[in-house]
mmCIF file of C-alpha atoms in Angstrom:
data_model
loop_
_atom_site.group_PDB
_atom_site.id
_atom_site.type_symbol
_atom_site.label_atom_id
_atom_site.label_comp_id
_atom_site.label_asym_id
_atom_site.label_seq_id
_atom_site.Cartn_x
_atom_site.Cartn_y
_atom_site.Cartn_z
ATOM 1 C CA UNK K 1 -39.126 -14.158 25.546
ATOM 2 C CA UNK K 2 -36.167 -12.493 23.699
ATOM 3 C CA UNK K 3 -37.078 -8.885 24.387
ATOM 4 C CA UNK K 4 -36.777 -10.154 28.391
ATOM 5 C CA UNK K 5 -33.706 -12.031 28.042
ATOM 6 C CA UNK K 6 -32.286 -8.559 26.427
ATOM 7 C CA UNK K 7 -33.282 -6.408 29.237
ATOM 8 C CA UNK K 8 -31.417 -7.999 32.035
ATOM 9 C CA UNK K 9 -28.312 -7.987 29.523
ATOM 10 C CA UNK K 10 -28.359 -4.452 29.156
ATOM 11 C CA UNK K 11 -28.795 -3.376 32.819
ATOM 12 C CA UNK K 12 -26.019 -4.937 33.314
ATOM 13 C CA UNK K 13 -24.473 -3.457 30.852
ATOM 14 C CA UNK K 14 -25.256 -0.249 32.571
ATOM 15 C CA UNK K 15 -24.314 -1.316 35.748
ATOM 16 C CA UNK K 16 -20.785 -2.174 34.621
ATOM 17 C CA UNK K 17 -20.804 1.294 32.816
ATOM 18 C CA UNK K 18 -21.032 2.895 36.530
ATOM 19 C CA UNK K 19 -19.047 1.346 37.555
ATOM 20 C CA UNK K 20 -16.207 2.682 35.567
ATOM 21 C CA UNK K 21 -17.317 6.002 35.566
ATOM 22 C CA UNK K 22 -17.382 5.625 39.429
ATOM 23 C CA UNK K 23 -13.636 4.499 39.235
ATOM 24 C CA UNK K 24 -12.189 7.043 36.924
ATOM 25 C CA UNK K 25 -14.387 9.707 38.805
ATOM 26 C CA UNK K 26 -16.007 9.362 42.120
ATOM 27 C CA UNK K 27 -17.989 12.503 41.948
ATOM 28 C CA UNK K 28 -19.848 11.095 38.199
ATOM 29 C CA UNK K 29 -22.567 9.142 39.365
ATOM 30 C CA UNK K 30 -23.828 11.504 42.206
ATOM 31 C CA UNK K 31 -23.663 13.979 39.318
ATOM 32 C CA UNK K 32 -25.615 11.700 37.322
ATOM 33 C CA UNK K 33 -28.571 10.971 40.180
ATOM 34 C CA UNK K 34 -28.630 14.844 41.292
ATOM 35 C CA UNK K 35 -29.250 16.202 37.742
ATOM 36 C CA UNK K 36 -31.765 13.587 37.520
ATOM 37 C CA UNK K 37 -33.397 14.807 41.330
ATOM 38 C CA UNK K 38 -33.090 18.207 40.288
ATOM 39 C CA UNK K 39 -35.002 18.108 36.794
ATOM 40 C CA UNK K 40 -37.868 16.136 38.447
ATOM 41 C CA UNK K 41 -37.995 19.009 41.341
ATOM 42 C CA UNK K 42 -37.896 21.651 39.043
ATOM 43 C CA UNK K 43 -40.854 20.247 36.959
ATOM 44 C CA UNK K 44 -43.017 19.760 40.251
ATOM 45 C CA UNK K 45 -42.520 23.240 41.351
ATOM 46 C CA UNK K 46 -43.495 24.094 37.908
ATOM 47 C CA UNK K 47 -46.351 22.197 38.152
ATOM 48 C CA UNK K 48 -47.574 23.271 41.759
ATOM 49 C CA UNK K 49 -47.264 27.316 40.505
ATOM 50 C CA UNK K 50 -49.289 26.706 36.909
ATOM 51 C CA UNK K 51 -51.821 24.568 38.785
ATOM 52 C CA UNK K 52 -50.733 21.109 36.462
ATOM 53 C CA UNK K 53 -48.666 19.143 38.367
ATOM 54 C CA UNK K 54 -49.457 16.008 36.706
ATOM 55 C CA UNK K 55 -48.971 17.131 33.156
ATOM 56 C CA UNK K 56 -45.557 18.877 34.373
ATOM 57 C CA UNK K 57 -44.530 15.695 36.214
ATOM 58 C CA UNK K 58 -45.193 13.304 33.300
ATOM 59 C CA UNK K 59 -43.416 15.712 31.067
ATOM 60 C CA UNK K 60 -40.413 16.408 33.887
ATOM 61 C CA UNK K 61 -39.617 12.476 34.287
ATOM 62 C CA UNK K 62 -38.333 11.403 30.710
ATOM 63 C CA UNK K 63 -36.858 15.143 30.344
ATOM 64 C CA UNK K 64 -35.086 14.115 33.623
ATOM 65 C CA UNK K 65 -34.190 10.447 32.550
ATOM 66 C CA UNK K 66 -32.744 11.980 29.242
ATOM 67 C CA UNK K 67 -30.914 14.697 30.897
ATOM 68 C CA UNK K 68 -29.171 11.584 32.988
ATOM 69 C CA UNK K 69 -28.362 9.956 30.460
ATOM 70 C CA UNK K 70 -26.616 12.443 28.454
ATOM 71 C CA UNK K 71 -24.217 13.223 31.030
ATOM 72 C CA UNK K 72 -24.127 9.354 31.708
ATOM 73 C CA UNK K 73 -22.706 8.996 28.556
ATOM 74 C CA UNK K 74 -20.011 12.172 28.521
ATOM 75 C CA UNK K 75 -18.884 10.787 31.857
ATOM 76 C CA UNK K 76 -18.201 7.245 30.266
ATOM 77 C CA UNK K 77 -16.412 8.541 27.368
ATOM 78 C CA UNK K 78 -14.705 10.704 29.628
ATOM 79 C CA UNK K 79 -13.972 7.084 31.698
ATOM 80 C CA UNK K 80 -12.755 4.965 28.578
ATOM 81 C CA UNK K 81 -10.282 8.017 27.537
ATOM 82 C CA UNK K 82 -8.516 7.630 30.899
ATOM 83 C CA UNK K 83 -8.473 4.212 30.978
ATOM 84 C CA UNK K 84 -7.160 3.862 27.928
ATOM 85 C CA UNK K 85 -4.466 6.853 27.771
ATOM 86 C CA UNK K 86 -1.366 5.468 28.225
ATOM 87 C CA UNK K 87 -2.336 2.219 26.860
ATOM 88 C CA UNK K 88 -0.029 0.435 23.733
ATOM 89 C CA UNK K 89 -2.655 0.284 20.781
ATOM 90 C CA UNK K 90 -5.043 3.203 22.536
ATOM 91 C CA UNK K 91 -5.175 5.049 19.535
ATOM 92 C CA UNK K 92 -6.768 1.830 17.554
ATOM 93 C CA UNK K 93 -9.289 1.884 20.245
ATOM 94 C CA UNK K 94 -10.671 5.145 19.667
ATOM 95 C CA UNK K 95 -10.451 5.059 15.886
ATOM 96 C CA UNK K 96 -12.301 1.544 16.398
ATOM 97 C CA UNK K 97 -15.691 3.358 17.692
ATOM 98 C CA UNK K 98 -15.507 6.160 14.644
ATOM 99 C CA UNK K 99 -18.959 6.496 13.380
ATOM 100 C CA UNK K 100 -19.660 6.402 9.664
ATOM 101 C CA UNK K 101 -18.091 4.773 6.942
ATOM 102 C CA UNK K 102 -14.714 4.875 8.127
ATOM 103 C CA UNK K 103 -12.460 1.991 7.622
ATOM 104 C CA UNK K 104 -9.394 1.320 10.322
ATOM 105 C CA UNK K 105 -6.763 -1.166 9.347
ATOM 106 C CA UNK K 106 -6.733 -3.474 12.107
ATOM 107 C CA UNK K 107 -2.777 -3.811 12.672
ATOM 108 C CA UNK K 108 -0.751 -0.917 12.943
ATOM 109 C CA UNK K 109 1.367 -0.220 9.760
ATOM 110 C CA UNK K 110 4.197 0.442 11.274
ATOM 111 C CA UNK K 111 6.155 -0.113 14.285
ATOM 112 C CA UNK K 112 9.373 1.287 16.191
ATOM 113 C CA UNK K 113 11.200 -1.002 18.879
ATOM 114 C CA UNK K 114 9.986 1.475 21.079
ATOM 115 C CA UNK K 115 6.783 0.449 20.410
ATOM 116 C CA UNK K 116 5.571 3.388 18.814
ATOM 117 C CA UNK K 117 2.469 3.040 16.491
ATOM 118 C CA UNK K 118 1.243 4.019 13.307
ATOM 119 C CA UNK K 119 -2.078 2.919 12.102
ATOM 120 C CA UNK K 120 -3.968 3.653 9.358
ATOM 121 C CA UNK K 121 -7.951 4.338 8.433
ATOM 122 C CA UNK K 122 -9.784 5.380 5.040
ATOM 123 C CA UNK K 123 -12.637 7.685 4.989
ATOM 124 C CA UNK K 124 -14.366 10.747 3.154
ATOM 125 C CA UNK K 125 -11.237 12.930 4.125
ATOM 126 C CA UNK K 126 -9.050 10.121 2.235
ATOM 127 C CA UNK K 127 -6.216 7.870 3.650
ATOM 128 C CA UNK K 128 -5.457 9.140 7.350
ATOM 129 C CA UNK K 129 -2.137 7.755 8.920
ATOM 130 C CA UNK K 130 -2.256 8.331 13.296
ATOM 131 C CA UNK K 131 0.383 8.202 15.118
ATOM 132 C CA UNK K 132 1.368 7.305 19.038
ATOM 133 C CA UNK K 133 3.714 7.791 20.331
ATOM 134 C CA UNK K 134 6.450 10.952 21.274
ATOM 135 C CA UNK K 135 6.800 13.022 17.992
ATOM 136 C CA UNK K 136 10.309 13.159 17.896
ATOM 137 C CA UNK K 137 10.225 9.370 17.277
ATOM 138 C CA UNK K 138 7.052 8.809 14.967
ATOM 139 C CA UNK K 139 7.774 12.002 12.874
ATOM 140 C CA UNK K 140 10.129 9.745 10.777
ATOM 141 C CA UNK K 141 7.660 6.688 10.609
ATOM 142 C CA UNK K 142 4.861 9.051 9.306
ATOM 143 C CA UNK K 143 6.773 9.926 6.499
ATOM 144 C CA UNK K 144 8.192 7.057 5.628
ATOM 145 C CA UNK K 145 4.140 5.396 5.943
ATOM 146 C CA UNK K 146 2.918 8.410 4.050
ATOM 147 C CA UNK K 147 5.403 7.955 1.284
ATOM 148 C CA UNK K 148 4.385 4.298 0.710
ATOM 149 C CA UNK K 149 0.787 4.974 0.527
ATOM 150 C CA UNK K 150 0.880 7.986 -1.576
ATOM 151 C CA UNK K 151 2.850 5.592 -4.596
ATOM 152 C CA UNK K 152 -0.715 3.849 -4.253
ATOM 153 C CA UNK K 153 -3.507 6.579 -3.387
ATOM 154 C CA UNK K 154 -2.814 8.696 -6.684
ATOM 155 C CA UNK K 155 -4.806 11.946 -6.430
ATOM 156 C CA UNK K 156 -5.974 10.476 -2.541
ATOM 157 C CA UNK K 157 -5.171 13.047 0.250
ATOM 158 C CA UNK K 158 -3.385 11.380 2.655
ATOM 159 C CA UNK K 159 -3.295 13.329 6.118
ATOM 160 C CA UNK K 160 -0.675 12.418 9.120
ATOM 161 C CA UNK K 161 -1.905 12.825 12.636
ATOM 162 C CA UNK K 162 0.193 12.344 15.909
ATOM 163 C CA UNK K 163 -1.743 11.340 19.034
ATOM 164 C CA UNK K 164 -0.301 12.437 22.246
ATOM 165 C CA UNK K 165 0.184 15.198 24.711
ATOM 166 C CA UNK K 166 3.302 16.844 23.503
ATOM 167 C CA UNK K 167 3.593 19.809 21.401
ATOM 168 C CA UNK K 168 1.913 19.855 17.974
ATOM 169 C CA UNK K 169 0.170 16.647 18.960
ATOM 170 C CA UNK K 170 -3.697 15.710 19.154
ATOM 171 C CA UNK K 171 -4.971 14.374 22.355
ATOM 172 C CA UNK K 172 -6.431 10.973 22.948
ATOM 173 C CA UNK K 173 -9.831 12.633 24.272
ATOM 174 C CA UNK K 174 -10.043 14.785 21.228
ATOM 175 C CA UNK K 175 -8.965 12.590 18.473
ATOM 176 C CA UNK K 176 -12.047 11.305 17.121
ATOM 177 C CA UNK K 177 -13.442 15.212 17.015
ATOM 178 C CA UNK K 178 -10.147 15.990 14.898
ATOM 179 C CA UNK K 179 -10.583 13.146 12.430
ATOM 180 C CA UNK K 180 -14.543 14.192 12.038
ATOM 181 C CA UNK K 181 -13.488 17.852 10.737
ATOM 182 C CA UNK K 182 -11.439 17.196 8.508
ATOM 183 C CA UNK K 183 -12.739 17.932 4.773
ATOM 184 C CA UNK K 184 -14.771 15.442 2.861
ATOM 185 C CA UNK K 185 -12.808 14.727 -0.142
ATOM 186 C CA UNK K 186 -14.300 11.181 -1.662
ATOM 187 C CA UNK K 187 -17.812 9.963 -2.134
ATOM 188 C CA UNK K 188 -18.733 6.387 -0.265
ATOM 189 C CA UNK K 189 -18.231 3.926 -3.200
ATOM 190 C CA UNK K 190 -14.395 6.031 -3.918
ATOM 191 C CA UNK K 191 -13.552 5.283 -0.359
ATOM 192 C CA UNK K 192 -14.135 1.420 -0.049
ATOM 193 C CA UNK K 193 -12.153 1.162 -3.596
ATOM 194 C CA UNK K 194 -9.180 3.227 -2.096
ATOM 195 C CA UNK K 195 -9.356 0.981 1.244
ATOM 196 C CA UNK K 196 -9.092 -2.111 -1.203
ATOM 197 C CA UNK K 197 -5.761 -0.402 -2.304
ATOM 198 C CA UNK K 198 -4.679 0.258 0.680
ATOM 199 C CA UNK K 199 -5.019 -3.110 2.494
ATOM 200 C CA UNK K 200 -2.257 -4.522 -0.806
ATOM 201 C CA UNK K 201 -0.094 -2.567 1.390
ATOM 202 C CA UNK K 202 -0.423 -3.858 4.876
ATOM 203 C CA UNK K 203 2.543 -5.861 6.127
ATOM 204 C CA UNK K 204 2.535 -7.942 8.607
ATOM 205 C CA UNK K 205 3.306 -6.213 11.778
ATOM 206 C CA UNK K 206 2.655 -8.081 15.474
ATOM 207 C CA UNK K 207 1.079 -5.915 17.960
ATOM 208 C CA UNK K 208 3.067 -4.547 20.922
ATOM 209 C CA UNK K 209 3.640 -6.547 23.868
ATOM 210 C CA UNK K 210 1.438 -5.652 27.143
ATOM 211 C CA UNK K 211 -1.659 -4.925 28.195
ATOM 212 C CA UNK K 212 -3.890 -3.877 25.085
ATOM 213 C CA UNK K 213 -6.714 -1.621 25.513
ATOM 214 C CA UNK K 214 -9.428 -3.736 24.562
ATOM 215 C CA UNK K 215 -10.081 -4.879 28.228
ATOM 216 C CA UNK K 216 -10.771 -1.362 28.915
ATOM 217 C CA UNK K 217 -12.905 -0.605 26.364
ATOM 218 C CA UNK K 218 -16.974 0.333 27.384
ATOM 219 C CA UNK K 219 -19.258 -2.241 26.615
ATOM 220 C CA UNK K 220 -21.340 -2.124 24.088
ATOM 221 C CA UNK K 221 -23.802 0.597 24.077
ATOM 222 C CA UNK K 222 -22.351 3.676 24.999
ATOM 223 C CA UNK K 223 -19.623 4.594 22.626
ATOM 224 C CA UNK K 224 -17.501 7.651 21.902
ATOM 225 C CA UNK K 225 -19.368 10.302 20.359
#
């Protein structure tokens, strides 16, 4: 009885997927179906020329349905970036679906009156302060964060990334890719004992007035890769 209670849950989840691919890109789902077409046909030709259709078509369809899915999911992460880019607290949205045993601080740790961001996450590279925000305004903020945590994180690295399209800066689509290559300076039980550390530092900051980002944000499911 569970197992079909679950599977109406998660076509809908699907279905609300589509429907923001189809949103941020019109052109996604056809995409989507004609790969899908396309893999099938291929694998019945195949089959008609060797003389075994039916072991080509059962070996075509779940090549076809995984091919579909794999660009289902690049199109949605494509979807959330856009809906998100722009947003106050976007950044803490895509360090929120970081796989592995990373550790985001879940205010930012500092905050302009522009509303300019800086938040904060732990992991095998070491303390990681992101910015958003234009860099001629969070430059300042970075250092000042990076300061504070360093007094705290002896012999920690502590990196400083700005998010954003200007010069210098990482982009919203790519920062997750950025974070993932940096180098892997702590073993798993050295990073939750610096993220105890670091969480004696976190004031208490509110978050920015407006819209937040976690409205946009995929369902559960298909996340960032």
């Amino acid at each position: 009885m569970a197992k079909d209670s679950a599977n109406p849950g998660r076509i809908k989840q699907l279905r609300m997927v589509a429907q923001i691919i189809k949103k941020a890109n019109p052109k996604g789902m056809p995409i989507v179906y004609a790969t899908v077409v396309a893999v099938i046909a291929l694998a019945v030709v195949i089959g008609l020329l060797t003389g075994a259709f039916w072991y080509a078509l059962i070996l075509g369809i779940p090549v076809a349905l995984l091919a579909g899915m794999l660009l289902f999911g690049r199109f949605a992460q494509r979807a959330q970036y856009s809906l998100l880019d722009g947003q106050p607290g976007a950044v803490y949205a895509i360090l929120q679906g970081m796989r592995g045993n990373w550790m985001v601080e879940e205010k930012p740790v500092a905050v302009n009156r522009e509303q300019d961001l800086v938040f904060r996450l732990v992991g095998y590279p070491g303390v990681i302060l992101v910015s958003e925000g234009p860099g001629t305004r969070v430059q300042k903020m970075l250092v000042a964060e990076k300061k504070r945590v360093q007094r705290v994180a002896i012999d920690v690295p502590v990196y400083d990334v700005q998010c954003g399209d200007g010069e210098g800066q990482v982009p919203l689509a790519k920062l997750q890719r950025h974070l993932m290559k940096l180098p892997r300076n702590l073993k798993k039980p050295a990073v939750s004992e610096v993220n105890n550390r670091m969480r004696a530092l976190t004031p208490s900051i509110p978050m920015p007035k407006g819209p937040l980002p976690k409205g946009a944000r995929l369902p559960k499911g298909v996340r960032p890769r």
